């Protein structure tokens, strides 16, 4: 089969197309013939070496496709099922072996493209808005990179929960995307002081929660945007990882809460996975959640997809199509 291999960490040119054997499913595993692959910022972190993996490896944490074969003891899925999954590395390939419990059946009216586009960022938006800081009416959330893949879905789910949403975007071209997702206010954070704007929009009080996927460049001002005892959720490193923080800083900024969550710990068993993925795919099937696909590439064009995602030009989700 054809697959992308990374033999050494580095730039997008390290994503090499190679012919390797089709993997075989062991006990509890299924072989998936892949239709679409989601491109995520986490794939860039693994490629550059910010996140560690044994070399060589096949990147890609999310895909949709059809079950081709199952290993011993598999009861969750059968050959021929349309499935999607996230948080299992090796998706940049024609086939992938996945623990069967991690596979979720795709509703019949949802395409492979939308399913692959929604799993990772959709379940992330779900845990952020439902578990990390469960939003409800009366809350105001500040959501950075609101026109991005995770951003648009987080904005939509925050609105479903009844919260007021202040979104930030890096360019004027992205304002409409953030508004279309439901943001009540959109701040151009490269031009405006977003902490001052967030304070002004909340009558000087500050927001209840910041969902910050941008990392190094927004961290300090995100803390300044919060109300006393508000929650800072730093969940990504798009501009680089956040440096070390003194706990006393949280005291001086208003007894703040700080957390650095990851999806892996929010879909670690079948019950939680089914809750989050069931909601996300069900809302897409019912027309309640919109997934904006910002670009589709072939497997061999994946380097370009990484360049585009890192360049801040994209909105919504980037996909690979086989
Ligand atoms: P996005 O589609 O959001 O793309 C990244 C966006 O970040 C850019 O479009 C840009 O938007 C913004 N950005 C700000 N500064 C920079 C910079 N210096 N370089 C590049 N981009 C920058 O990507 P994803 O939806 O895939 O991921 C968003 C973030 O969420 C990532 O940090 C990712 O790691 C994180 N994430 C975390 C998860 C978790 O469980 N912890 C799970 C899923 C995603 P703009 O131009 O508007 O500034």
PDB file of N, CA and C and ligand atoms in Angstrom, residues 39-45 51 87 120-125 127-128 144-152 168-171 174 187 189-190 212-215 217-218 234-240 260-266 308-318, ligand 1:
ATOM      1  N   UNK A  39      -6.451  16.303   8.365  1.00  0.00           N
ATOM      2  CA  UNK A  39      -5.132  16.907   8.633  1.00  0.00           C
ATOM      3  C   UNK A  39      -5.295  17.805   9.853  1.00  0.00           C
ATOM      4  N   UNK A  40      -4.448  17.594  10.845  1.00  0.00           N
ATOM      5  CA  UNK A  40      -4.552  18.348  12.100  1.00  0.00           C
ATOM      6  C   UNK A  40      -3.212  18.958  12.481  1.00  0.00           C
ATOM      7  N   UNK A  41      -3.274  20.009  13.272  1.00  0.00           N
ATOM      8  CA  UNK A  41      -2.047  20.660  13.730  1.00  0.00           C
ATOM      9  C   UNK A  41      -1.165  19.685  14.492  1.00  0.00           C
ATOM     10  N   UNK A  42      -1.761  18.710  15.162  1.00  0.00           N
ATOM     11  CA  UNK A  42      -0.964  17.727  15.913  1.00  0.00           C
ATOM     12  C   UNK A  42      -0.043  16.951  14.965  1.00  0.00           C
ATOM     13  N   UNK A  43      -0.443  16.796  13.711  1.00  0.00           N
ATOM     14  CA  UNK A  43       0.416  16.091  12.735  1.00  0.00           C
ATOM     15  C   UNK A  43       1.691  16.895  12.484  1.00  0.00           C
ATOM     16  N   UNK A  44       1.563  18.219  12.524  1.00  0.00           N
ATOM     17  CA  UNK A  44       2.740  19.092  12.364  1.00  0.00           C
ATOM     18  C   UNK A  44       3.661  18.934  13.578  1.00  0.00           C
ATOM     19  N   UNK A  45       3.069  18.871  14.775  1.00  0.00           N
ATOM     20  CA  UNK A  45       3.898  18.725  15.980  1.00  0.00           C
ATOM     21  C   UNK A  45       4.693  17.415  15.937  1.00  0.00           C
ATOM     22  N   UNK A  51       6.197  16.885  19.387  1.00  0.00           N
ATOM     23  CA  UNK A  51       5.652  15.702  20.054  1.00  0.00           C
ATOM     24  C   UNK A  51       6.477  14.510  19.564  1.00  0.00           C
ATOM     25  N   UNK A  87      -7.326   9.869  17.122  1.00  0.00           N
ATOM     26  CA  UNK A  87      -6.336   9.631  18.165  1.00  0.00           C
ATOM     27  C   UNK A  87      -5.693   8.249  18.081  1.00  0.00           C
ATOM     28  N   UNK A 120     -11.815  14.416  15.213  1.00  0.00           N
ATOM     29  CA  UNK A 120     -10.811  14.901  16.176  1.00  0.00           C
ATOM     30  C   UNK A 120     -11.163  16.296  16.699  1.00  0.00           C
ATOM     31  N   UNK A 121     -11.411  17.217  15.787  1.00  0.00           N
ATOM     32  CA  UNK A 121     -11.701  18.585  16.232  1.00  0.00           C
ATOM     33  C   UNK A 121     -13.095  18.662  16.858  1.00  0.00           C
ATOM     34  N   UNK A 122     -14.027  17.847  16.372  1.00  0.00           N
ATOM     35  CA  UNK A 122     -15.389  17.848  16.921  1.00  0.00           C
ATOM     36  C   UNK A 122     -15.402  17.336  18.357  1.00  0.00           C
ATOM     37  N   UNK A 123     -14.709  16.209  18.600  1.00  0.00           N
ATOM     38  CA  UNK A 123     -14.674  15.686  19.976  1.00  0.00           C
ATOM     39  C   UNK A 123     -13.883  16.624  20.887  1.00  0.00           C
ATOM     40  N   UNK A 124     -12.901  17.337  20.316  1.00  0.00           N
ATOM     41  CA  UNK A 124     -12.158  18.326  21.110  1.00  0.00           C
ATOM     42  C   UNK A 124     -13.090  19.464  21.524  1.00  0.00           C
ATOM     43  N   UNK A 125     -13.817  20.010  20.551  1.00  0.00           N
ATOM     44  CA  UNK A 125     -14.776  21.083  20.862  1.00  0.00           C
ATOM     45  C   UNK A 125     -15.784  20.594  21.900  1.00  0.00           C
ATOM     46  N   UNK A 127     -15.377  18.171  24.319  1.00  0.00           N
ATOM     47  CA  UNK A 127     -14.893  18.093  25.712  1.00  0.00           C
ATOM     48  C   UNK A 127     -14.606  19.475  26.284  1.00  0.00           C
ATOM     49  N   UNK A 128     -14.129  20.406  25.419  1.00  0.00           N
ATOM     50  CA  UNK A 128     -13.850  21.758  25.924  1.00  0.00           C
ATOM     51  C   UNK A 128     -15.109  22.421  26.466  1.00  0.00           C
ATOM     52  N   UNK A 144     -10.026  31.576  20.671  1.00  0.00           N
ATOM     53  CA  UNK A 144      -9.023  32.031  19.713  1.00  0.00           C
ATOM     54  C   UNK A 144      -9.071  31.193  18.429  1.00  0.00           C
ATOM     55  N   UNK A 145      -8.533  31.785  17.345  1.00  0.00           N
ATOM     56  CA  UNK A 145      -8.494  31.126  16.030  1.00  0.00           C
ATOM     57  C   UNK A 145      -9.883  30.575  15.689  1.00  0.00           C
ATOM     58  N   UNK A 146     -10.883  31.451  15.832  1.00  0.00           N
ATOM     59  CA  UNK A 146     -12.287  31.020  15.740  1.00  0.00           C
ATOM     60  C   UNK A 146     -12.712  30.599  14.335  1.00  0.00           C
ATOM     61  N   UNK A 147     -11.901  30.898  13.325  1.00  0.00           N
ATOM     62  CA  UNK A 147     -12.247  30.453  11.961  1.00  0.00           C
ATOM     63  C   UNK A 147     -11.530  29.174  11.589  1.00  0.00           C
ATOM     64  N   UNK A 148     -10.691  28.645  12.494  1.00  0.00           N
ATOM     65  CA  UNK A 148      -9.932  27.427  12.214  1.00  0.00           C
ATOM     66  C   UNK A 148     -10.789  26.180  12.367  1.00  0.00           C
ATOM     67  N   UNK A 149     -10.153  25.040  12.214  1.00  0.00           N
ATOM     68  CA  UNK A 149     -10.883  23.767  12.285  1.00  0.00           C
ATOM     69  C   UNK A 149     -11.498  23.565  13.654  1.00  0.00           C
ATOM     70  N   UNK A 150     -10.658  23.512  14.688  1.00  0.00           N
ATOM     71  CA  UNK A 150     -11.175  23.349  16.050  1.00  0.00           C
ATOM     72  C   UNK A 150     -12.005  24.576  16.437  1.00  0.00           C
ATOM     73  N   UNK A 151     -11.586  25.751  15.993  1.00  0.00           N
ATOM     74  CA  UNK A 151     -12.249  26.995  16.377  1.00  0.00           C
ATOM     75  C   UNK A 151     -13.706  27.049  15.949  1.00  0.00           C
ATOM     76  N   UNK A 152     -13.982  26.763  14.680  1.00  0.00           N
ATOM     77  CA  UNK A 152     -15.373  26.874  14.201  1.00  0.00           C
ATOM     78  C   UNK A 152     -16.300  25.904  14.937  1.00  0.00           C
ATOM     79  N   UNK A 168     -11.597  35.280  18.153  1.00  0.00           N
ATOM     80  CA  UNK A 168     -10.494  36.051  17.575  1.00  0.00           C
ATOM     81  C   UNK A 168     -10.082  35.394  16.269  1.00  0.00           C
ATOM     82  N   UNK A 169      -9.629  36.216  15.314  1.00  0.00           N
ATOM     83  CA  UNK A 169      -9.108  35.709  14.032  1.00  0.00           C
ATOM     84  C   UNK A 169      -7.904  36.552  13.628  1.00  0.00           C
ATOM     85  N   UNK A 170      -7.066  35.969  12.754  1.00  0.00           N
ATOM     86  CA  UNK A 170      -5.814  36.629  12.387  1.00  0.00           C
ATOM     87  C   UNK A 170      -5.906  37.554  11.194  1.00  0.00           C
ATOM     88  N   UNK A 171      -7.006  37.507  10.455  1.00  0.00           N
ATOM     89  CA  UNK A 171      -7.112  38.385   9.280  1.00  0.00           C
ATOM     90  C   UNK A 171      -8.572  38.691   8.992  1.00  0.00           C
ATOM     91  N   UNK A 174     -11.094  36.246   7.598  1.00  0.00           N
ATOM     92  CA  UNK A 174     -11.639  35.155   8.420  1.00  0.00           C
ATOM     93  C   UNK A 174     -12.818  35.581   9.292  1.00  0.00           C
ATOM     94  N   UNK A 187     -12.816  39.606  17.115  1.00  0.00           N
ATOM     95  CA  UNK A 187     -11.689  40.528  17.315  1.00  0.00           C
ATOM     96  C   UNK A 187     -10.548  40.115  16.385  1.00  0.00           C
ATOM     97  N   UNK A 189      -7.116  39.804  16.344  1.00  0.00           N
ATOM     98  CA  UNK A 189      -6.123  39.864  17.430  1.00  0.00           C
ATOM     99  C   UNK A 189      -4.720  40.245  16.998  1.00  0.00           C
ATOM    100  N   UNK A 190      -4.464  40.355  15.707  1.00  0.00           N
ATOM    101  CA  UNK A 190      -3.166  40.880  15.261  1.00  0.00           C
ATOM    102  C   UNK A 190      -3.165  42.403  15.230  1.00  0.00           C
ATOM    103  N   UNK A 212      -7.846  28.536  24.393  1.00  0.00           N
ATOM    104  CA  UNK A 212      -6.688  29.085  23.686  1.00  0.00           C
ATOM    105  C   UNK A 212      -5.890  27.968  23.021  1.00  0.00           C
ATOM    106  N   UNK A 213      -6.007  27.866  21.695  1.00  0.00           N
ATOM    107  CA  UNK A 213      -5.250  26.858  20.933  1.00  0.00           C
ATOM    108  C   UNK A 213      -4.001  27.461  20.319  1.00  0.00           C
ATOM    109  N   UNK A 214      -3.799  28.763  20.509  1.00  0.00           N
ATOM    110  CA  UNK A 214      -2.685  29.440  19.824  1.00  0.00           C
ATOM    111  C   UNK A 214      -1.393  29.321  20.628  1.00  0.00           C
ATOM    112  N   UNK A 215      -1.482  29.346  21.944  1.00  0.00           N
ATOM    113  CA  UNK A 215      -0.310  29.043  22.762  1.00  0.00           C
ATOM    114  C   UNK A 215       0.546  30.249  23.084  1.00  0.00           C
ATOM    115  N   UNK A 217       1.930  32.905  21.809  1.00  0.00           N
ATOM    116  CA  UNK A 217       1.735  34.331  21.493  1.00  0.00           C
ATOM    117  C   UNK A 217       0.495  34.930  22.149  1.00  0.00           C
ATOM    118  N   UNK A 218      -0.429  34.133  22.627  1.00  0.00           N
ATOM    119  CA  UNK A 218      -1.672  34.662  23.211  1.00  0.00           C
ATOM    120  C   UNK A 218      -1.788  34.415  24.711  1.00  0.00           C
ATOM    121  N   UNK A 234      -5.587  26.209  28.003  1.00  0.00           N
ATOM    122  CA  UNK A 234      -4.599  26.281  26.927  1.00  0.00           C
ATOM    123  C   UNK A 234      -4.512  24.885  26.319  1.00  0.00           C
ATOM    124  N   UNK A 235      -4.985  24.745  25.075  1.00  0.00           N
ATOM    125  CA  UNK A 235      -5.096  23.377  24.516  1.00  0.00           C
ATOM    126  C   UNK A 235      -4.347  23.205  23.199  1.00  0.00           C
ATOM    127  N   UNK A 236      -3.468  24.159  22.845  1.00  0.00           N
ATOM    128  CA  UNK A 236      -2.707  23.983  21.602  1.00  0.00           C
ATOM    129  C   UNK A 236      -1.511  24.897  21.554  1.00  0.00           C
ATOM    130  N   UNK A 237      -0.672  24.657  20.547  1.00  0.00           N
ATOM    131  CA  UNK A 237       0.615  25.362  20.418  1.00  0.00           C
ATOM    132  C   UNK A 237       0.805  25.915  19.014  1.00  0.00           C
ATOM    133  N   UNK A 238      -0.228  26.417  18.358  1.00  0.00           N
ATOM    134  CA  UNK A 238      -0.079  26.820  16.953  1.00  0.00           C
ATOM    135  C   UNK A 238       1.032  27.848  16.761  1.00  0.00           C
ATOM    136  N   UNK A 239       1.247  28.715  17.771  1.00  0.00           N
ATOM    137  CA  UNK A 239       2.317  29.725  17.659  1.00  0.00           C
ATOM    138  C   UNK A 239       3.552  29.309  18.449  1.00  0.00           C
ATOM    139  N   UNK A 240       3.556  28.108  19.004  1.00  0.00           N
ATOM    140  CA  UNK A 240       4.650  27.613  19.829  1.00  0.00           C
ATOM    141  C   UNK A 240       4.142  27.290  21.221  1.00  0.00           C
ATOM    142  N   UNK A 260      -4.373  22.295  30.938  1.00  0.00           N
ATOM    143  CA  UNK A 260      -3.768  22.027  29.624  1.00  0.00           C
ATOM    144  C   UNK A 260      -4.244  20.629  29.188  1.00  0.00           C
ATOM    145  N   UNK A 261      -5.490  20.556  28.669  1.00  0.00           N
ATOM    146  CA  UNK A 261      -6.088  19.252  28.385  1.00  0.00           C
ATOM    147  C   UNK A 261      -5.734  18.719  26.996  1.00  0.00           C
ATOM    148  N   UNK A 262      -5.930  17.422  26.809  1.00  0.00           N
ATOM    149  CA  UNK A 262      -5.787  16.807  25.491  1.00  0.00           C
ATOM    150  C   UNK A 262      -6.931  15.816  25.252  1.00  0.00           C
ATOM    151  N   UNK A 263      -7.288  15.657  23.997  1.00  0.00           N
ATOM    152  CA  UNK A 263      -8.413  14.786  23.633  1.00  0.00           C
ATOM    153  C   UNK A 263      -8.214  13.351  24.104  1.00  0.00           C
ATOM    154  N   UNK A 264      -6.955  12.878  24.072  1.00  0.00           N
ATOM    155  CA  UNK A 264      -6.706  11.464  24.422  1.00  0.00           C
ATOM    156  C   UNK A 264      -7.306  11.099  25.786  1.00  0.00           C
ATOM    157  N   UNK A 265      -7.289  12.051  26.710  1.00  0.00           N
ATOM    158  CA  UNK A 265      -7.814  11.766  28.054  1.00  0.00           C
ATOM    159  C   UNK A 265      -9.317  12.019  28.153  1.00  0.00           C
ATOM    160  N   UNK A 266      -9.931  12.387  27.036  1.00  0.00           N
ATOM    161  CA  UNK A 266     -11.376  12.672  27.051  1.00  0.00           C
ATOM    162  C   UNK A 266     -12.163  11.735  26.144  1.00  0.00           C
ATOM    163  N   UNK A 308       0.126  24.893   4.115  1.00  0.00           N
ATOM    164  CA  UNK A 308      -1.043  25.776   4.137  1.00  0.00           C
ATOM    165  C   UNK A 308      -1.590  25.950   5.555  1.00  0.00           C
ATOM    166  N   UNK A 309      -1.674  24.828   6.300  1.00  0.00           N
ATOM    167  CA  UNK A 309      -2.220  24.903   7.664  1.00  0.00           C
ATOM    168  C   UNK A 309      -1.331  25.789   8.547  1.00  0.00           C
ATOM    169  N   UNK A 310      -0.008  25.636   8.424  1.00  0.00           N
ATOM    170  CA  UNK A 310       0.909  26.421   9.267  1.00  0.00           C
ATOM    171  C   UNK A 310       0.992  27.887   8.834  1.00  0.00           C
ATOM    172  N   UNK A 311       0.579  28.170   7.593  1.00  0.00           N
ATOM    173  CA  UNK A 311       0.720  29.538   7.058  1.00  0.00           C
ATOM    174  C   UNK A 311      -0.391  30.484   7.505  1.00  0.00           C
ATOM    175  N   UNK A 312      -1.374  29.982   8.212  1.00  0.00           N
ATOM    176  CA  UNK A 312      -2.532  30.743   8.713  1.00  0.00           C
ATOM    177  C   UNK A 312      -3.459  31.200   7.597  1.00  0.00           C
ATOM    178  N   UNK A 313      -3.345  30.584   6.421  1.00  0.00           N
ATOM    179  CA  UNK A 313      -4.224  31.004   5.314  1.00  0.00           C
ATOM    180  C   UNK A 313      -5.539  30.231   5.319  1.00  0.00           C
ATOM    181  N   UNK A 314      -5.584  29.101   6.008  1.00  0.00           N
ATOM    182  CA  UNK A 314      -6.738  28.210   5.854  1.00  0.00           C
ATOM    183  C   UNK A 314      -7.843  28.547   6.847  1.00  0.00           C
ATOM    184  N   UNK A 315      -9.054  28.151   6.493  1.00  0.00           N
ATOM    185  CA  UNK A 315     -10.180  28.179   7.428  1.00  0.00           C
ATOM    186  C   UNK A 315     -10.770  26.779   7.452  1.00  0.00           C
ATOM    187  N   UNK A 316     -11.430  26.439   8.565  1.00  0.00           N
ATOM    188  CA  UNK A 316     -12.086  25.136   8.659  1.00  0.00           C
ATOM    189  C   UNK A 316     -11.080  24.002   8.582  1.00  0.00           C
ATOM    190  N   UNK A 317     -11.523  22.890   8.005  1.00  0.00           N
ATOM    191  CA  UNK A 317     -10.794  21.623   8.063  1.00  0.00           C
ATOM    192  C   UNK A 317     -10.074  21.303   6.764  1.00  0.00           C
ATOM    193  N   UNK A 318      -8.854  20.806   6.855  1.00  0.00           N
ATOM    194  CA  UNK A 318      -8.159  20.298   5.672  1.00  0.00           C
ATOM    195  C   UNK A 318      -8.242  18.772   5.678  1.00  0.00           C
TER     196      UNK A 318
HETATM  197  P1  LIG B   1      -6.493  25.532  12.807  1.00  0.00           P
HETATM  198  O1  LIG B   1      -7.343  25.254  11.630  1.00  0.00           O
HETATM  199  O2  LIG B   1      -7.085  26.237  13.969  1.00  0.00           O
HETATM  200  O3  LIG B   1      -5.212  26.318  12.304  1.00  0.00           O
HETATM  201  C1  LIG B   1      -4.383  26.974  13.211  1.00  0.00           C
HETATM  202  C2  LIG B   1      -4.782  28.446  13.345  1.00  0.00           C
HETATM  203  O4  LIG B   1      -4.085  28.988  14.461  1.00  0.00           O
HETATM  204  C3  LIG B   1      -4.358  29.294  12.145  1.00  0.00           C
HETATM  205  O5  LIG B   1      -5.250  29.265  11.074  1.00  0.00           O
HETATM  206  C4  LIG B   1      -4.273  30.671  12.790  1.00  0.00           C
HETATM  207  O6  LIG B   1      -5.559  31.297  12.767  1.00  0.00           O
HETATM  208  C5  LIG B   1      -3.920  30.369  14.255  1.00  0.00           C
HETATM  209  N1  LIG B   1      -2.542  30.785  14.551  1.00  0.00           N
HETATM  210  C6  LIG B   1      -2.203  31.776  15.396  1.00  0.00           C
HETATM  211  N2  LIG B   1      -0.879  31.930  15.439  1.00  0.00           N
HETATM  212  C7  LIG B   1      -0.356  31.037  14.579  1.00  0.00           C
HETATM  213  C8  LIG B   1       0.972  30.754  14.156  1.00  0.00           C
HETATM  214  N3  LIG B   1       2.032  31.413  14.655  1.00  0.00           N
HETATM  215  N4  LIG B   1       1.167  29.782  13.236  1.00  0.00           N
HETATM  216  C9  LIG B   1       0.128  29.103  12.744  1.00  0.00           C
HETATM  217  N5  LIG B   1      -1.165  29.335  13.093  1.00  0.00           N
HETATM  218  C10 LIG B   1      -1.411  30.290  14.012  1.00  0.00           C
HETATM  219  O7  LIG B   1      -5.812  24.166  13.295  1.00  0.00           O
HETATM  220  P2  LIG B   1      -6.476  22.946  14.094  1.00  0.00           P
HETATM  221  O8  LIG B   1      -7.932  23.166  14.225  1.00  0.00           O
HETATM  222  O9  LIG B   1      -5.966  21.685  13.534  1.00  0.00           O
HETATM  223  O10 LIG B   1      -5.793  23.090  15.506  1.00  0.00           O
HETATM  224  C11 LIG B   1      -5.923  24.272  16.251  1.00  0.00           C
HETATM  225  C12 LIG B   1      -5.180  24.101  17.543  1.00  0.00           C
HETATM  226  O11 LIG B   1      -5.925  23.257  18.404  1.00  0.00           O
HETATM  227  C13 LIG B   1      -3.780  23.534  17.433  1.00  0.00           C
HETATM  228  O12 LIG B   1      -2.941  24.229  18.317  1.00  0.00           O
HETATM  229  C14 LIG B   1      -3.985  22.119  17.907  1.00  0.00           C
HETATM  230  O13 LIG B   1      -2.844  21.564  18.474  1.00  0.00           O
HETATM  231  C15 LIG B   1      -5.061  22.305  18.948  1.00  0.00           C
HETATM  232  N6  LIG B   1      -5.793  21.081  19.232  1.00  0.00           N
HETATM  233  C16 LIG B   1      -5.666  20.560  20.483  1.00  0.00           C
HETATM  234  C17 LIG B   1      -6.344  19.442  20.822  1.00  0.00           C
HETATM  235  C18 LIG B   1      -6.296  18.968  22.231  1.00  0.00           C
HETATM  236  O14 LIG B   1      -7.029  18.043  22.594  1.00  0.00           O
HETATM  237  N7  LIG B   1      -5.469  19.530  23.085  1.00  0.00           N
HETATM  238  C19 LIG B   1      -7.120  18.681  19.840  1.00  0.00           C
HETATM  239  C20 LIG B   1      -7.265  19.366  18.566  1.00  0.00           C
HETATM  240  C21 LIG B   1      -6.595  20.513  18.270  1.00  0.00           C
HETATM  241  P3  LIG B   1      -5.638  32.902  12.673  1.00  0.00           P
HETATM  242  O15 LIG B   1      -5.069  33.267  11.328  1.00  0.00           O
HETATM  243  O16 LIG B   1      -7.079  33.196  12.799  1.00  0.00           O
HETATM  244  O17 LIG B   1      -4.800  33.433  13.793  1.00  0.00           O
END
